[in-house]
Short mmCIF file of C-alpha atoms in Angstrom, two decimals:
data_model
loop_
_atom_site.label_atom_id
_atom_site.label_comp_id
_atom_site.label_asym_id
_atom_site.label_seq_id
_atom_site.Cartn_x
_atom_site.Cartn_y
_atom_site.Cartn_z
CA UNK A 667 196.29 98.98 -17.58
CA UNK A 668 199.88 97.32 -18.40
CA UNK A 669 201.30 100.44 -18.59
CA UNK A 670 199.91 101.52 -15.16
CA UNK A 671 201.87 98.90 -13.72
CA UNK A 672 204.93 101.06 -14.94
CA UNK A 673 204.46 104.36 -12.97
CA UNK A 674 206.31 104.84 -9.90
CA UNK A 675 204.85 103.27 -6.81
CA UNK A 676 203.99 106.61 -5.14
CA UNK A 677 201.55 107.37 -8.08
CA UNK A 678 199.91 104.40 -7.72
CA UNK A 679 199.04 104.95 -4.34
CA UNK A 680 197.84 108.45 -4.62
CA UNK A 681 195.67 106.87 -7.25
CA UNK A 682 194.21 104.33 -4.81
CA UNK A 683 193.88 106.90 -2.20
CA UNK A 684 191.46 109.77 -4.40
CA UNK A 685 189.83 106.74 -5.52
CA UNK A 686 190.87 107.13 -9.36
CA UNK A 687 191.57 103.36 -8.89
CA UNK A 688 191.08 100.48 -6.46
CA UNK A 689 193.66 98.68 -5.23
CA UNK A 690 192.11 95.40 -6.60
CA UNK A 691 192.16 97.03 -9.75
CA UNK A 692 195.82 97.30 -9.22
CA UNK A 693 196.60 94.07 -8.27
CA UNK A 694 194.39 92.77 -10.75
CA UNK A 695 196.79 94.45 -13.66
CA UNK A 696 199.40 92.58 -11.72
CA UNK A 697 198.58 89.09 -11.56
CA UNK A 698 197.15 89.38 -15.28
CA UNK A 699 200.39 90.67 -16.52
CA UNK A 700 202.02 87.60 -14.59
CA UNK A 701 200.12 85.25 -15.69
CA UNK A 702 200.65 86.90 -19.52
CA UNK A 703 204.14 87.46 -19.72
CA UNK A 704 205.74 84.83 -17.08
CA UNK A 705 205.10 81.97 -19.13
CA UNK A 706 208.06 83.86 -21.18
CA UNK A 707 210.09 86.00 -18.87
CA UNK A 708 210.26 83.20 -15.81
CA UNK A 709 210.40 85.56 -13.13
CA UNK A 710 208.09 84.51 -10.53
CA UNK A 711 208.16 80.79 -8.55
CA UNK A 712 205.40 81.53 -7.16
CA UNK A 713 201.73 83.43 -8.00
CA UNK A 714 199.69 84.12 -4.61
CA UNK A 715 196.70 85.48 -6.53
CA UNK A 716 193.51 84.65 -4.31
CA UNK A 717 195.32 86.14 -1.22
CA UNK A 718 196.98 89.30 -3.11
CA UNK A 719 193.33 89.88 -4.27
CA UNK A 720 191.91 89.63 -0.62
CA UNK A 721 193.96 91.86 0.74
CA UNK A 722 193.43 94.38 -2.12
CA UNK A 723 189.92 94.41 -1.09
CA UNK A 724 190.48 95.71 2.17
CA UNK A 725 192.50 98.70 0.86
CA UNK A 726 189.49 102.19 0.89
CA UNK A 727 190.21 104.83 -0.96
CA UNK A 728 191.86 107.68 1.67
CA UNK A 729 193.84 105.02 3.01
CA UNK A 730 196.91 107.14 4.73
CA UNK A 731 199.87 104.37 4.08
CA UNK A 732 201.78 105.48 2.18
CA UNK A 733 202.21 102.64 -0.53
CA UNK A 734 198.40 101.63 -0.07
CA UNK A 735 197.55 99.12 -2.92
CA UNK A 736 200.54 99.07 -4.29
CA UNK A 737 201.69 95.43 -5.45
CA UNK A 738 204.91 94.11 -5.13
CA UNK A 739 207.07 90.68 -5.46
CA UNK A 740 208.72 89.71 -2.63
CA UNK A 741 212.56 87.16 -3.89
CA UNK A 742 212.04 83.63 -3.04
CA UNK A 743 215.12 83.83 -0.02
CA UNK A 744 212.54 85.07 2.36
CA UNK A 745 209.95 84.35 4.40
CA UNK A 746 206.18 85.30 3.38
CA UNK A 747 203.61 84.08 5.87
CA UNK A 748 201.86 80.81 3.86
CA UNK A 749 204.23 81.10 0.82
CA UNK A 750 207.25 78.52 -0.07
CA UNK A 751 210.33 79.53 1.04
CA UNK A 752 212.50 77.49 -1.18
CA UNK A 753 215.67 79.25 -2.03
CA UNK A 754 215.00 77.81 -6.04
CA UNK A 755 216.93 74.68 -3.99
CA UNK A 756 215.22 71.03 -4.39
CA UNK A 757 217.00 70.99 -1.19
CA UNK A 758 214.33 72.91 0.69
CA UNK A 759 211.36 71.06 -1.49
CA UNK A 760 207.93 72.64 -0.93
CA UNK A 761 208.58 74.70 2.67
CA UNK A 762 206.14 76.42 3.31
CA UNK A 763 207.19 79.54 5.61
CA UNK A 764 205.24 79.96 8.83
CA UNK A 765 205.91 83.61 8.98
CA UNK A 766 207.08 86.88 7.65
CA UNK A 767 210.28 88.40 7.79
CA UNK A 768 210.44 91.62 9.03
CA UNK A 769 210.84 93.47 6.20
CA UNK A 770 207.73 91.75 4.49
CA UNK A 771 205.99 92.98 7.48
CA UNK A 772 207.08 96.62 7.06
CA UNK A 773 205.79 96.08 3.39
CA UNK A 774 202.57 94.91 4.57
CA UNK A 775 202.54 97.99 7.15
CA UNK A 776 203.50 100.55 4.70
CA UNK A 777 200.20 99.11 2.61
CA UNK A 778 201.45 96.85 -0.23
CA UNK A 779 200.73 93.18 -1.29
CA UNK A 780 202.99 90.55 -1.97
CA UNK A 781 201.45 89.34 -5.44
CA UNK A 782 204.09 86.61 -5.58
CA UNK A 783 208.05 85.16 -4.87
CA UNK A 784 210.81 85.62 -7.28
CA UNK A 785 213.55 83.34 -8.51
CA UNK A 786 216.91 83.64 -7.90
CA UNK A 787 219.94 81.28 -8.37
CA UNK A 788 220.30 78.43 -6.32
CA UNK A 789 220.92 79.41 -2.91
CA UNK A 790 221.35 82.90 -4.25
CA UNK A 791 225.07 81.99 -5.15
CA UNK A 792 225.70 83.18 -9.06
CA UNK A 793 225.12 86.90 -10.95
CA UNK A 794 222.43 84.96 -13.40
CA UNK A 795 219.12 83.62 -12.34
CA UNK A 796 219.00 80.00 -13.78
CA UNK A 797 218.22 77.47 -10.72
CA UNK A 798 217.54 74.46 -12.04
CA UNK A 799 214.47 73.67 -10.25
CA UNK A 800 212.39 76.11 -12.07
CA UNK A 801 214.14 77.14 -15.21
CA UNK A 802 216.06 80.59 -16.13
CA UNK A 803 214.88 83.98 -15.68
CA UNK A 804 215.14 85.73 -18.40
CA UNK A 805 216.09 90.12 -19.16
CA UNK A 806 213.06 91.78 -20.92
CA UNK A 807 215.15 93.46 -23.00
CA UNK A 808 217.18 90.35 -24.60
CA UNK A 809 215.63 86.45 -24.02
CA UNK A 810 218.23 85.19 -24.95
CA UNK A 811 220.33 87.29 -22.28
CA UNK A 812 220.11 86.92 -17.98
CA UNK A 813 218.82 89.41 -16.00
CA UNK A 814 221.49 88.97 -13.60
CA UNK A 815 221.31 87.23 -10.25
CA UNK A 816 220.93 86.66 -7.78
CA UNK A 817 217.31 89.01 -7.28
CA UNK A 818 216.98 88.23 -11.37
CA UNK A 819 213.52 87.52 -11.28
CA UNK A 820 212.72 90.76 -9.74
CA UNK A 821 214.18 92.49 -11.82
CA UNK A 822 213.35 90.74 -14.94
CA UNK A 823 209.62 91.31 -12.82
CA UNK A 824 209.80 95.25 -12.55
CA UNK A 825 211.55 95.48 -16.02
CA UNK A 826 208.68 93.88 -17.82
CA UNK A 827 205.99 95.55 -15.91
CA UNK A 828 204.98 92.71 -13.91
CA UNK A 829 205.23 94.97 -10.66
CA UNK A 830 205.98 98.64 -10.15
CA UNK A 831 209.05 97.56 -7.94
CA UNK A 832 210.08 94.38 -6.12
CA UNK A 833 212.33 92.90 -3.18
CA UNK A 834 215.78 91.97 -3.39
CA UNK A 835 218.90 91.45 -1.29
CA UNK A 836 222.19 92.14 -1.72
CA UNK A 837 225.40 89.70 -0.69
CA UNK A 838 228.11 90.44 -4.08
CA UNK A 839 226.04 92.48 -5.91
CA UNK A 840 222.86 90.93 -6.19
CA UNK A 841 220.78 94.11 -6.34
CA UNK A 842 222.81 96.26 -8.49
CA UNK A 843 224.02 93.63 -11.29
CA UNK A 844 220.36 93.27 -11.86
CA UNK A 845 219.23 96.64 -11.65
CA UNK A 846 222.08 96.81 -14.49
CA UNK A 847 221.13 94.15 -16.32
CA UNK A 848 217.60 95.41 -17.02
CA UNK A 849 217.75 99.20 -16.40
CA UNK A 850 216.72 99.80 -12.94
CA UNK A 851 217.81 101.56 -10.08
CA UNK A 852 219.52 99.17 -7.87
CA UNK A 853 220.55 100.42 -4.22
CA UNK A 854 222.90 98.11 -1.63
CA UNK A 855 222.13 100.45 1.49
CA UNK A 856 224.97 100.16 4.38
CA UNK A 857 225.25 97.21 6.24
CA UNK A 858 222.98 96.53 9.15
CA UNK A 859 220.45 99.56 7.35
CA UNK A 860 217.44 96.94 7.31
CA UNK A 861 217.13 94.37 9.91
CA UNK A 862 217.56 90.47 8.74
CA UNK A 863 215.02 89.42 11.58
CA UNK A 864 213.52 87.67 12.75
CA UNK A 865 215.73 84.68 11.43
CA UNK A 866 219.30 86.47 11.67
CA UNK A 867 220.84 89.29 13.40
CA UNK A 868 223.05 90.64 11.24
CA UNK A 869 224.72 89.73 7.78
CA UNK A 870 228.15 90.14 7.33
CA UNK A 871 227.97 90.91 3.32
CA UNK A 872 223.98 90.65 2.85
CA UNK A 873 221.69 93.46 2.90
CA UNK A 874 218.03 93.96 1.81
CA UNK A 875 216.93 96.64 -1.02
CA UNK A 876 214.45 96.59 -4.05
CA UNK A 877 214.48 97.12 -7.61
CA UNK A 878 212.54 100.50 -8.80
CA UNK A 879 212.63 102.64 -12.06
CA UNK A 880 213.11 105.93 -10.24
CA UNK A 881 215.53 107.26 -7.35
CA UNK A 882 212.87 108.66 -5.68
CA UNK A 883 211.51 104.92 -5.25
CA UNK A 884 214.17 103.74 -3.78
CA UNK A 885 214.41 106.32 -1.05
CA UNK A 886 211.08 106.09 -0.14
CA UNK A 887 211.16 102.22 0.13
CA UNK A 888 214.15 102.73 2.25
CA UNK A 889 212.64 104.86 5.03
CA UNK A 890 209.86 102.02 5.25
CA UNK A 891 212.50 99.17 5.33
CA UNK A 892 215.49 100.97 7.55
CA UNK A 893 215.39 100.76 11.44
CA UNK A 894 216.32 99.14 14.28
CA UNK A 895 213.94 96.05 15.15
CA UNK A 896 214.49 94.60 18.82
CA UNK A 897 217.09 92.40 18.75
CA UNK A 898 218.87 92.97 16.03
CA UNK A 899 222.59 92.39 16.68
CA UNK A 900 223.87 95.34 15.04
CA UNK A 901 222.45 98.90 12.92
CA UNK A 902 223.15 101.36 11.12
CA UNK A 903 223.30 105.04 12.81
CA UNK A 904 219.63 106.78 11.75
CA UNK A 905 220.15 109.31 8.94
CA UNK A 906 219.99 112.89 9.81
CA UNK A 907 216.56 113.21 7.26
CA UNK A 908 214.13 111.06 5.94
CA UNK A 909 216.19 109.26 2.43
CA UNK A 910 212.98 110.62 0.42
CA UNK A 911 213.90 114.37 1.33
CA UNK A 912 217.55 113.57 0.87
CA UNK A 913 216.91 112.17 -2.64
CA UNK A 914 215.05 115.65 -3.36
CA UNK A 915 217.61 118.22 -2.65
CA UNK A 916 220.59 119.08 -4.43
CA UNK A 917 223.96 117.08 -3.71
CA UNK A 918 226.02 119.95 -3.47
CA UNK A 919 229.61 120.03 -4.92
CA UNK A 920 231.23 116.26 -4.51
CA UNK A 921 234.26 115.02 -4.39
CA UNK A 922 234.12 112.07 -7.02
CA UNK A 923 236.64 109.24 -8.17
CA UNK A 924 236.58 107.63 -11.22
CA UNK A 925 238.35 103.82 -11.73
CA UNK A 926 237.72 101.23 -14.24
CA UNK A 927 240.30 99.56 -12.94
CA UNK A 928 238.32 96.19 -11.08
CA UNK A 929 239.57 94.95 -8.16
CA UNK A 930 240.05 91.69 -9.25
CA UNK A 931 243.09 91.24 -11.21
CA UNK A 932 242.56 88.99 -13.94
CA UNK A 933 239.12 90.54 -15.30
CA UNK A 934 238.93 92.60 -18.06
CA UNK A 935 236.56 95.59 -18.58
CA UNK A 936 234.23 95.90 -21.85
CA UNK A 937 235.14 99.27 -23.64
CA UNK A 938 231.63 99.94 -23.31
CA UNK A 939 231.42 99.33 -19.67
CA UNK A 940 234.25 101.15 -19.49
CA UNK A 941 232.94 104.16 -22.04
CA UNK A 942 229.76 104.63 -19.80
CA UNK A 943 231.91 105.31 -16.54
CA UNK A 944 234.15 107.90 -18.16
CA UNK A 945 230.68 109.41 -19.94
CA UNK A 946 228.80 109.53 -16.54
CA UNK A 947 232.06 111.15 -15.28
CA UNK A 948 231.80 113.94 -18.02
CA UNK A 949 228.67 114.34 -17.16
CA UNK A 950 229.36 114.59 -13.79
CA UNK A 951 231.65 116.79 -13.94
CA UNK A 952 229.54 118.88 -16.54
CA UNK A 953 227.27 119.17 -13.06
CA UNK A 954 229.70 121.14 -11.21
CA UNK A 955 231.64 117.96 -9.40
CA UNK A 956 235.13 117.75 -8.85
CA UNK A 957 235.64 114.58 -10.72
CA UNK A 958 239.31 112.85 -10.91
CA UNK A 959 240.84 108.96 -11.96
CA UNK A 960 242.23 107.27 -9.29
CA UNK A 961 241.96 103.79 -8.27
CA UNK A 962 241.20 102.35 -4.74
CA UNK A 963 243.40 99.99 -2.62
CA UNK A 964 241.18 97.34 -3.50
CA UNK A 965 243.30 94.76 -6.47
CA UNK A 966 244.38 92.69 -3.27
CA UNK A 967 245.86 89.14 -4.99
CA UNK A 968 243.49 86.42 -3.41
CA UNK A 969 240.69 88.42 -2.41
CA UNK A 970 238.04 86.73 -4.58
CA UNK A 971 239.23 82.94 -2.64
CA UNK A 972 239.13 84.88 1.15
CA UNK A 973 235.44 86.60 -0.26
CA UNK A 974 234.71 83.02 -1.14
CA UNK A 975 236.05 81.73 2.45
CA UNK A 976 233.25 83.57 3.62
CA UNK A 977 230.24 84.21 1.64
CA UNK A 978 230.45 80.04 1.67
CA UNK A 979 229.55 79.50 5.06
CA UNK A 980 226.85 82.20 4.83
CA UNK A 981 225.59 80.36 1.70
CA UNK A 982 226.12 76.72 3.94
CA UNK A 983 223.94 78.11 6.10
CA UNK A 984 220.70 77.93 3.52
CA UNK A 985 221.62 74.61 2.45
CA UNK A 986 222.10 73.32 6.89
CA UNK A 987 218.71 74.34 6.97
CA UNK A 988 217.54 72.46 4.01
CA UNK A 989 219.22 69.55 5.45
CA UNK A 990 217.14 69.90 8.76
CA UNK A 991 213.88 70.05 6.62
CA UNK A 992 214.86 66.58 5.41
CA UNK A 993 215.97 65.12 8.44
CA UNK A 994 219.52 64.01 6.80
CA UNK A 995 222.91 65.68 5.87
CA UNK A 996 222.65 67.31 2.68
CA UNK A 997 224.27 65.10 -0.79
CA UNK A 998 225.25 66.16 -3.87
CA UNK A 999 221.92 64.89 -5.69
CA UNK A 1000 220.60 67.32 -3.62
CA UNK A 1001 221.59 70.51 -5.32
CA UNK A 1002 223.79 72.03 -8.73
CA UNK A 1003 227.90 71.42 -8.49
CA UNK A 1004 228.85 75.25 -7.90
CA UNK A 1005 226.43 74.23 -4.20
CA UNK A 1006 227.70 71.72 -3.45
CA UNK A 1007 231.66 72.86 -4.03
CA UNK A 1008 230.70 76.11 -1.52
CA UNK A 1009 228.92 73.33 0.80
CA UNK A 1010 231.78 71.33 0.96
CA UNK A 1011 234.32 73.95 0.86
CA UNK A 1012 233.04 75.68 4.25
CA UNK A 1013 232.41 71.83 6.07
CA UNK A 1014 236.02 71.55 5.64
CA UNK A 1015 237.06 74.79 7.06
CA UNK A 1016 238.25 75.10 10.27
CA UNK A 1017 236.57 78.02 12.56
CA UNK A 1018 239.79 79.34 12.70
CA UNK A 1019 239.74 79.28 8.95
CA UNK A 1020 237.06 81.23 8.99
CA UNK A 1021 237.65 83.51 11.52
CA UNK A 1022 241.40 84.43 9.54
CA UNK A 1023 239.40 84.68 6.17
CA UNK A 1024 237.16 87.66 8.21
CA UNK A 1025 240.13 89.68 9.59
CA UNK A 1026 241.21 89.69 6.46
CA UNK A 1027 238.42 91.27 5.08
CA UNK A 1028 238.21 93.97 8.26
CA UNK A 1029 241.81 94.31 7.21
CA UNK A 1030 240.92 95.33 3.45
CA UNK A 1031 237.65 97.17 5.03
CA UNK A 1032 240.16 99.56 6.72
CA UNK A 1033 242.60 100.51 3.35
CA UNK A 1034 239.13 100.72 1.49
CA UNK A 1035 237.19 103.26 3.53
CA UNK A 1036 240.84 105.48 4.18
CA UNK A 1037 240.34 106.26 0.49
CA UNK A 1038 237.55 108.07 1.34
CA UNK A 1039 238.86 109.98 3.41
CA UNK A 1040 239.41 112.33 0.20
CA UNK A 1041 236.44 111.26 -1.46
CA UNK A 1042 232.72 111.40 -1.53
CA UNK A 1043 231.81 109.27 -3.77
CA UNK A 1044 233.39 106.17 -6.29
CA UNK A 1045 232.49 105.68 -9.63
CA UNK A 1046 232.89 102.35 -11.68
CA UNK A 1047 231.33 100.37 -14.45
CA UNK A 1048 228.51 98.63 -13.37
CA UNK A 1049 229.46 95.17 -14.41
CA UNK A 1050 232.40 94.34 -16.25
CA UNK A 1051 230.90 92.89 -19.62
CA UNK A 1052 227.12 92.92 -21.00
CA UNK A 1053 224.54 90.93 -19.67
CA UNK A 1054 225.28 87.49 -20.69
CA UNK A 1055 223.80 85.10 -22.53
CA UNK A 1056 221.38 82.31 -20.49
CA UNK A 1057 223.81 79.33 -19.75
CA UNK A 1058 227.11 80.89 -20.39
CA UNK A 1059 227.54 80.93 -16.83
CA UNK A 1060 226.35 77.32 -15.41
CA UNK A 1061 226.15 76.20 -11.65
CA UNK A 1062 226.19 72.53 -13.11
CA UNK A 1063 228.98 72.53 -14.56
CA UNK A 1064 232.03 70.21 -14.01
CA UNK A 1065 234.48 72.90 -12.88
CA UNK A 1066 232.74 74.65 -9.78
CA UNK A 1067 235.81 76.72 -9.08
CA UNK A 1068 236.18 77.79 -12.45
CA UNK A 1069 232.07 78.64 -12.92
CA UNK A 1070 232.79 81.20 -9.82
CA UNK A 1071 235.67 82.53 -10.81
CA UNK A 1072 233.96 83.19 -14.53
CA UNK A 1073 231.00 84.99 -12.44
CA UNK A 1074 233.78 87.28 -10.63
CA UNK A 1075 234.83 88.38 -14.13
CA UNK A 1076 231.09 89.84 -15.21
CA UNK A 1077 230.80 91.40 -11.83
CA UNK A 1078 234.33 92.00 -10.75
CA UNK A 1079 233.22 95.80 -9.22
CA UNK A 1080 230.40 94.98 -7.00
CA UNK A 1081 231.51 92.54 -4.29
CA UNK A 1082 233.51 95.17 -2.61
CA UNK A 1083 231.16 97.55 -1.07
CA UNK A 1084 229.61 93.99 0.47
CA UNK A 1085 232.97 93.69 2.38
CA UNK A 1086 233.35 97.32 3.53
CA UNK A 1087 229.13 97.68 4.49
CA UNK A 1088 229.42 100.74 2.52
CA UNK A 1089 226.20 102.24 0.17
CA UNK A 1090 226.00 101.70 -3.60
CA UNK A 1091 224.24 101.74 -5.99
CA UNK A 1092 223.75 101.14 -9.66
CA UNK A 1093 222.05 103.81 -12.25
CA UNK A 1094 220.93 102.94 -15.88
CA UNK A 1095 222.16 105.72 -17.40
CA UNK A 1096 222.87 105.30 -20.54
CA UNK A 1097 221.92 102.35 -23.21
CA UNK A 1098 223.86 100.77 -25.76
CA UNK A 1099 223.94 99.88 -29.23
CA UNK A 1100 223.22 96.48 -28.52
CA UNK A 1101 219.83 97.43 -27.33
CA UNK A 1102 220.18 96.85 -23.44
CA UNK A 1103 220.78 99.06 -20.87
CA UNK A 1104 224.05 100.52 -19.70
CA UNK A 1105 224.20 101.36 -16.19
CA UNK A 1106 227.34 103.11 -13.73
CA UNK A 1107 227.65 102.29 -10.11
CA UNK A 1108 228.51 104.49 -7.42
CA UNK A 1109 229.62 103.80 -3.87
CA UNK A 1110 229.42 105.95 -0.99
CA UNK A 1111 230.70 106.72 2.52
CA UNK A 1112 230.16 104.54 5.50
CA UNK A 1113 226.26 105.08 6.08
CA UNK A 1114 225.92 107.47 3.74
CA UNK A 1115 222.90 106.50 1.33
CA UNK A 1116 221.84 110.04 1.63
CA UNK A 1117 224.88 111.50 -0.55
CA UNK A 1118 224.60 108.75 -3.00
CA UNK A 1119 220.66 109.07 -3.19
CA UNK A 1120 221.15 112.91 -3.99
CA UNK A 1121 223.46 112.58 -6.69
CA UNK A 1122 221.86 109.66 -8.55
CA UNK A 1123 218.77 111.92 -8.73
CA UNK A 1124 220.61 114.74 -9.83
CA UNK A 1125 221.80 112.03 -12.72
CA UNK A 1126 218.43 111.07 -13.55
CA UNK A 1127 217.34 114.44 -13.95
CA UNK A 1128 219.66 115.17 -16.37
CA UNK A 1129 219.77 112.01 -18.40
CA UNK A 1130 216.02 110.77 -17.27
CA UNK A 1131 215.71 107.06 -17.96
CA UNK A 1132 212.37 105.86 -16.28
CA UNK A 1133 210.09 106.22 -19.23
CA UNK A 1134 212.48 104.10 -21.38
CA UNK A 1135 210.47 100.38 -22.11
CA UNK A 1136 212.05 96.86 -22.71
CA UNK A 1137 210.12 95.28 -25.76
CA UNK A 1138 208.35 92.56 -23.45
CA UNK A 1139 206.97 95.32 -21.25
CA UNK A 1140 205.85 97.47 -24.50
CA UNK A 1141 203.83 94.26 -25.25
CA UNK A 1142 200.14 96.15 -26.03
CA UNK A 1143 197.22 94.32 -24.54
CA UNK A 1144 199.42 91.93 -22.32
#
């Protein structure tokens, strides 16, 4: 049954449907596997068993949704009906959320059950998953290495077979440097794709997703999650065809650029990182692409400090509503240094501060999507070094600036597409000698998921990687 839990999520439900399985047979494999292999993995904050196991038993066979049964893990940032909604913050305490985001309800709609909440970093600030509340995830493949952050523990979840797939979000990176951490498929779709109500109305740099083995996954889970929901401040324009027929035809001949040069000036590239780009660019290339090197407008000096000038404030806004929970202004005892730095940072911004800080990002958003004016498609490294090991990156530590500004180094590629709203994602499609996975990223046009959904399938089917097992989730009998 452990190894159930490891087909793609469409299976599963066609299973449930002819009545080859039950959905509480399904879910059942889940929590066991959770309550087996958590203990060492530290994914989940929270196990909902009893009610994951109700609603499994309302789930018939011929049950037309199209995920029917299907159990999934929903990151600990958003609200679940009856769940804590904690944020991994001893800010927020035990808050228990009083309803369900709307993407949880599309979930729900679509026929799946939340089995559980995932950790993430506090607040969801850092690329590892080691709040100090509840401990460190840790990457199937290497314990002693993160699964990257911030949606860590789902992917440190999917990658041990804990769940078929599981929720994320997306604000620097926090989809894809997971999904490369552990060998997923990691998709940030284009800003205002999935709506952020009922709580916000838009996100300037956050965006839902979900971790998945497959491409196909990923499309399919994006038709259920993408679409306007009343109110919502701003959208994305509706794609021309569902993303699951998009991610099944053939890309045609793209236009593809190749850099491994990061944005950020001061990081430096692992020749490995920087091997698997130029290899997936061969390969490319091998497909029939027109694939050249050239590097975007994007190595801007100061552009990490004016991301930070922003993504603060959106971060501030977590920790605001922790301090209404208590009744009190937030203090330091309250949460990790790296928190409290961004909390203090953004109180003592002006709005004008803030406002400067944005143009200047529209400002970069403009040179950034001009370069694709020539191009279909970007292609970088994933992350800028391997997975690192748990604590080498520490939100308590003395230096907050300096703990960010190491973080920026292991994931100098990814914050970009955050600023311009465009499409990326992140493929595993290679793995290295040190055992983990090695994964590429690609970024697309302005609301084009479609483009980037074809060719990452075309990838997969020539270098398949779904059937490929991290030694936790190879555990027999677990």
């Amino acid at each position: 049954m452990h190894d159930l839990l490891q087909r793609p999520a469409a299976e599963l439900a066609e299973l449930v449907r002819a009545g080859e399985i039950t959905a509480r047979e399904l879910v059942t494999a889940s929590v066991e596997r959770i309550e087996a292999l958590d203990p060492q993995i530290g994914a989940f904050v929270d196990l909902d068993a009893e009610r994951a196991l109700a609603a499994a038993e309302a789930v018939a066979p011929h049950d037309a949704r199209p995920f029917a049964g299907v159990p999934i893990a929903v990151k600990n940032n958003k609200p679940v009906d009856g769940m804590r909604l904690t944020f991994c913050a001893e800010l927020l305490g035990d808050h228990v959320a009083s309803h369900d985001a709307f993407l949880v309800r599309r979930l729900r709609e679509a026929g799946m059950i939340v089995v559980g909440t995932t950790k993430l970093p506090e607040f969801g600030i850092l690329p590892v998953t080691e709040p100090s509340r509840f401990g460190p995830a840790r990457n199937p493949w290497d314990l002693g290495r993160t699964p990257g952050g911030s949606s860590g523990g789902a992917a440190a979840a999917v990658a041990a077979g804990m769940v078929p797939l599981a929720h994320g979000n997306d604000g620097g990176g926090s989809v894809r440097i997971p999904a490369a951490c552990c060998g997923l498929v990691g998709l940030k779709p284009a800003r205002g794709r999935i709506s952020q109500g009922p709580d916000l109305g838009d996100s300037l740099l956050g965006i839902d997703g979900v971790l998945t083995r497959t491409v196909g996954e990923t499309a399919a889970l994006l038709d259920v999650l993408a679409g306007y929901e009343t109110g919502d401040a701003t959208w994305a324009p509706p794609p021309p065809e569902p993303f699951a027929a998009a991610a099944l035809r053939e890309p045609g001949r793209l236009r593809i650029a190749l850099t491994v040069t990061p944005p950020l000036p001061d990081a430096e590239v692992d020749p490995v990182c920087e091997a698997a780009a130029r290899d997936a660019a061969a390969l490319l290339e091998g497909l029939g692409h027109d694939v050249r090197e050239a590097t975007p407008p994007w190595a801007t000096p100061g552009m990490l400090q004016t991301f930070s000038a922003v993504f603060g404030p959106l971060v501030s806004q977590a920790i605001g509503f922790g301090g209404l929970l208590n009744g009190r202004d937030p203090q330091p005892e309250d949460m990790e240094a790296l928190s409290w730095y961004l909390w203090e940072r953004a109180r003592a911004a002006s709005s004008m501060d803030y406002i400067a800080a944005v143009n200047q990002l529209q400002g970069f958003t403009r040179s950034m999507v001009g370069f694709f004016e020539d191009v279909d498609v970007l292609l970088t490294p994933a992350l800028g070094e391997r997975p690192v090991a748990i604590g080498e990156i520490d939100a308590t530590a003395p230096d907050p600036a300096a703990t960010f500004r190491r973080s920026g180094a292991f994931t100098p590629f990814t914050a970009t597409a955050n600023v311009t709203g465009q499409p990326a994602i992140s493929v595993p499609l290679f793995h290295g000698e040190d055992g983990l996975p090695l994964a590429v990223q690609l970024v697309g046009r302005p609301a084009d998921e479609a483009t980037l959904l074809s060719l990452a399938a075309q990838l997969e089917a020539a270098r398949p990687w779904a059937d490929r097992r991290a030694p936790v989730a190879a555990t027999a009998g677990a």
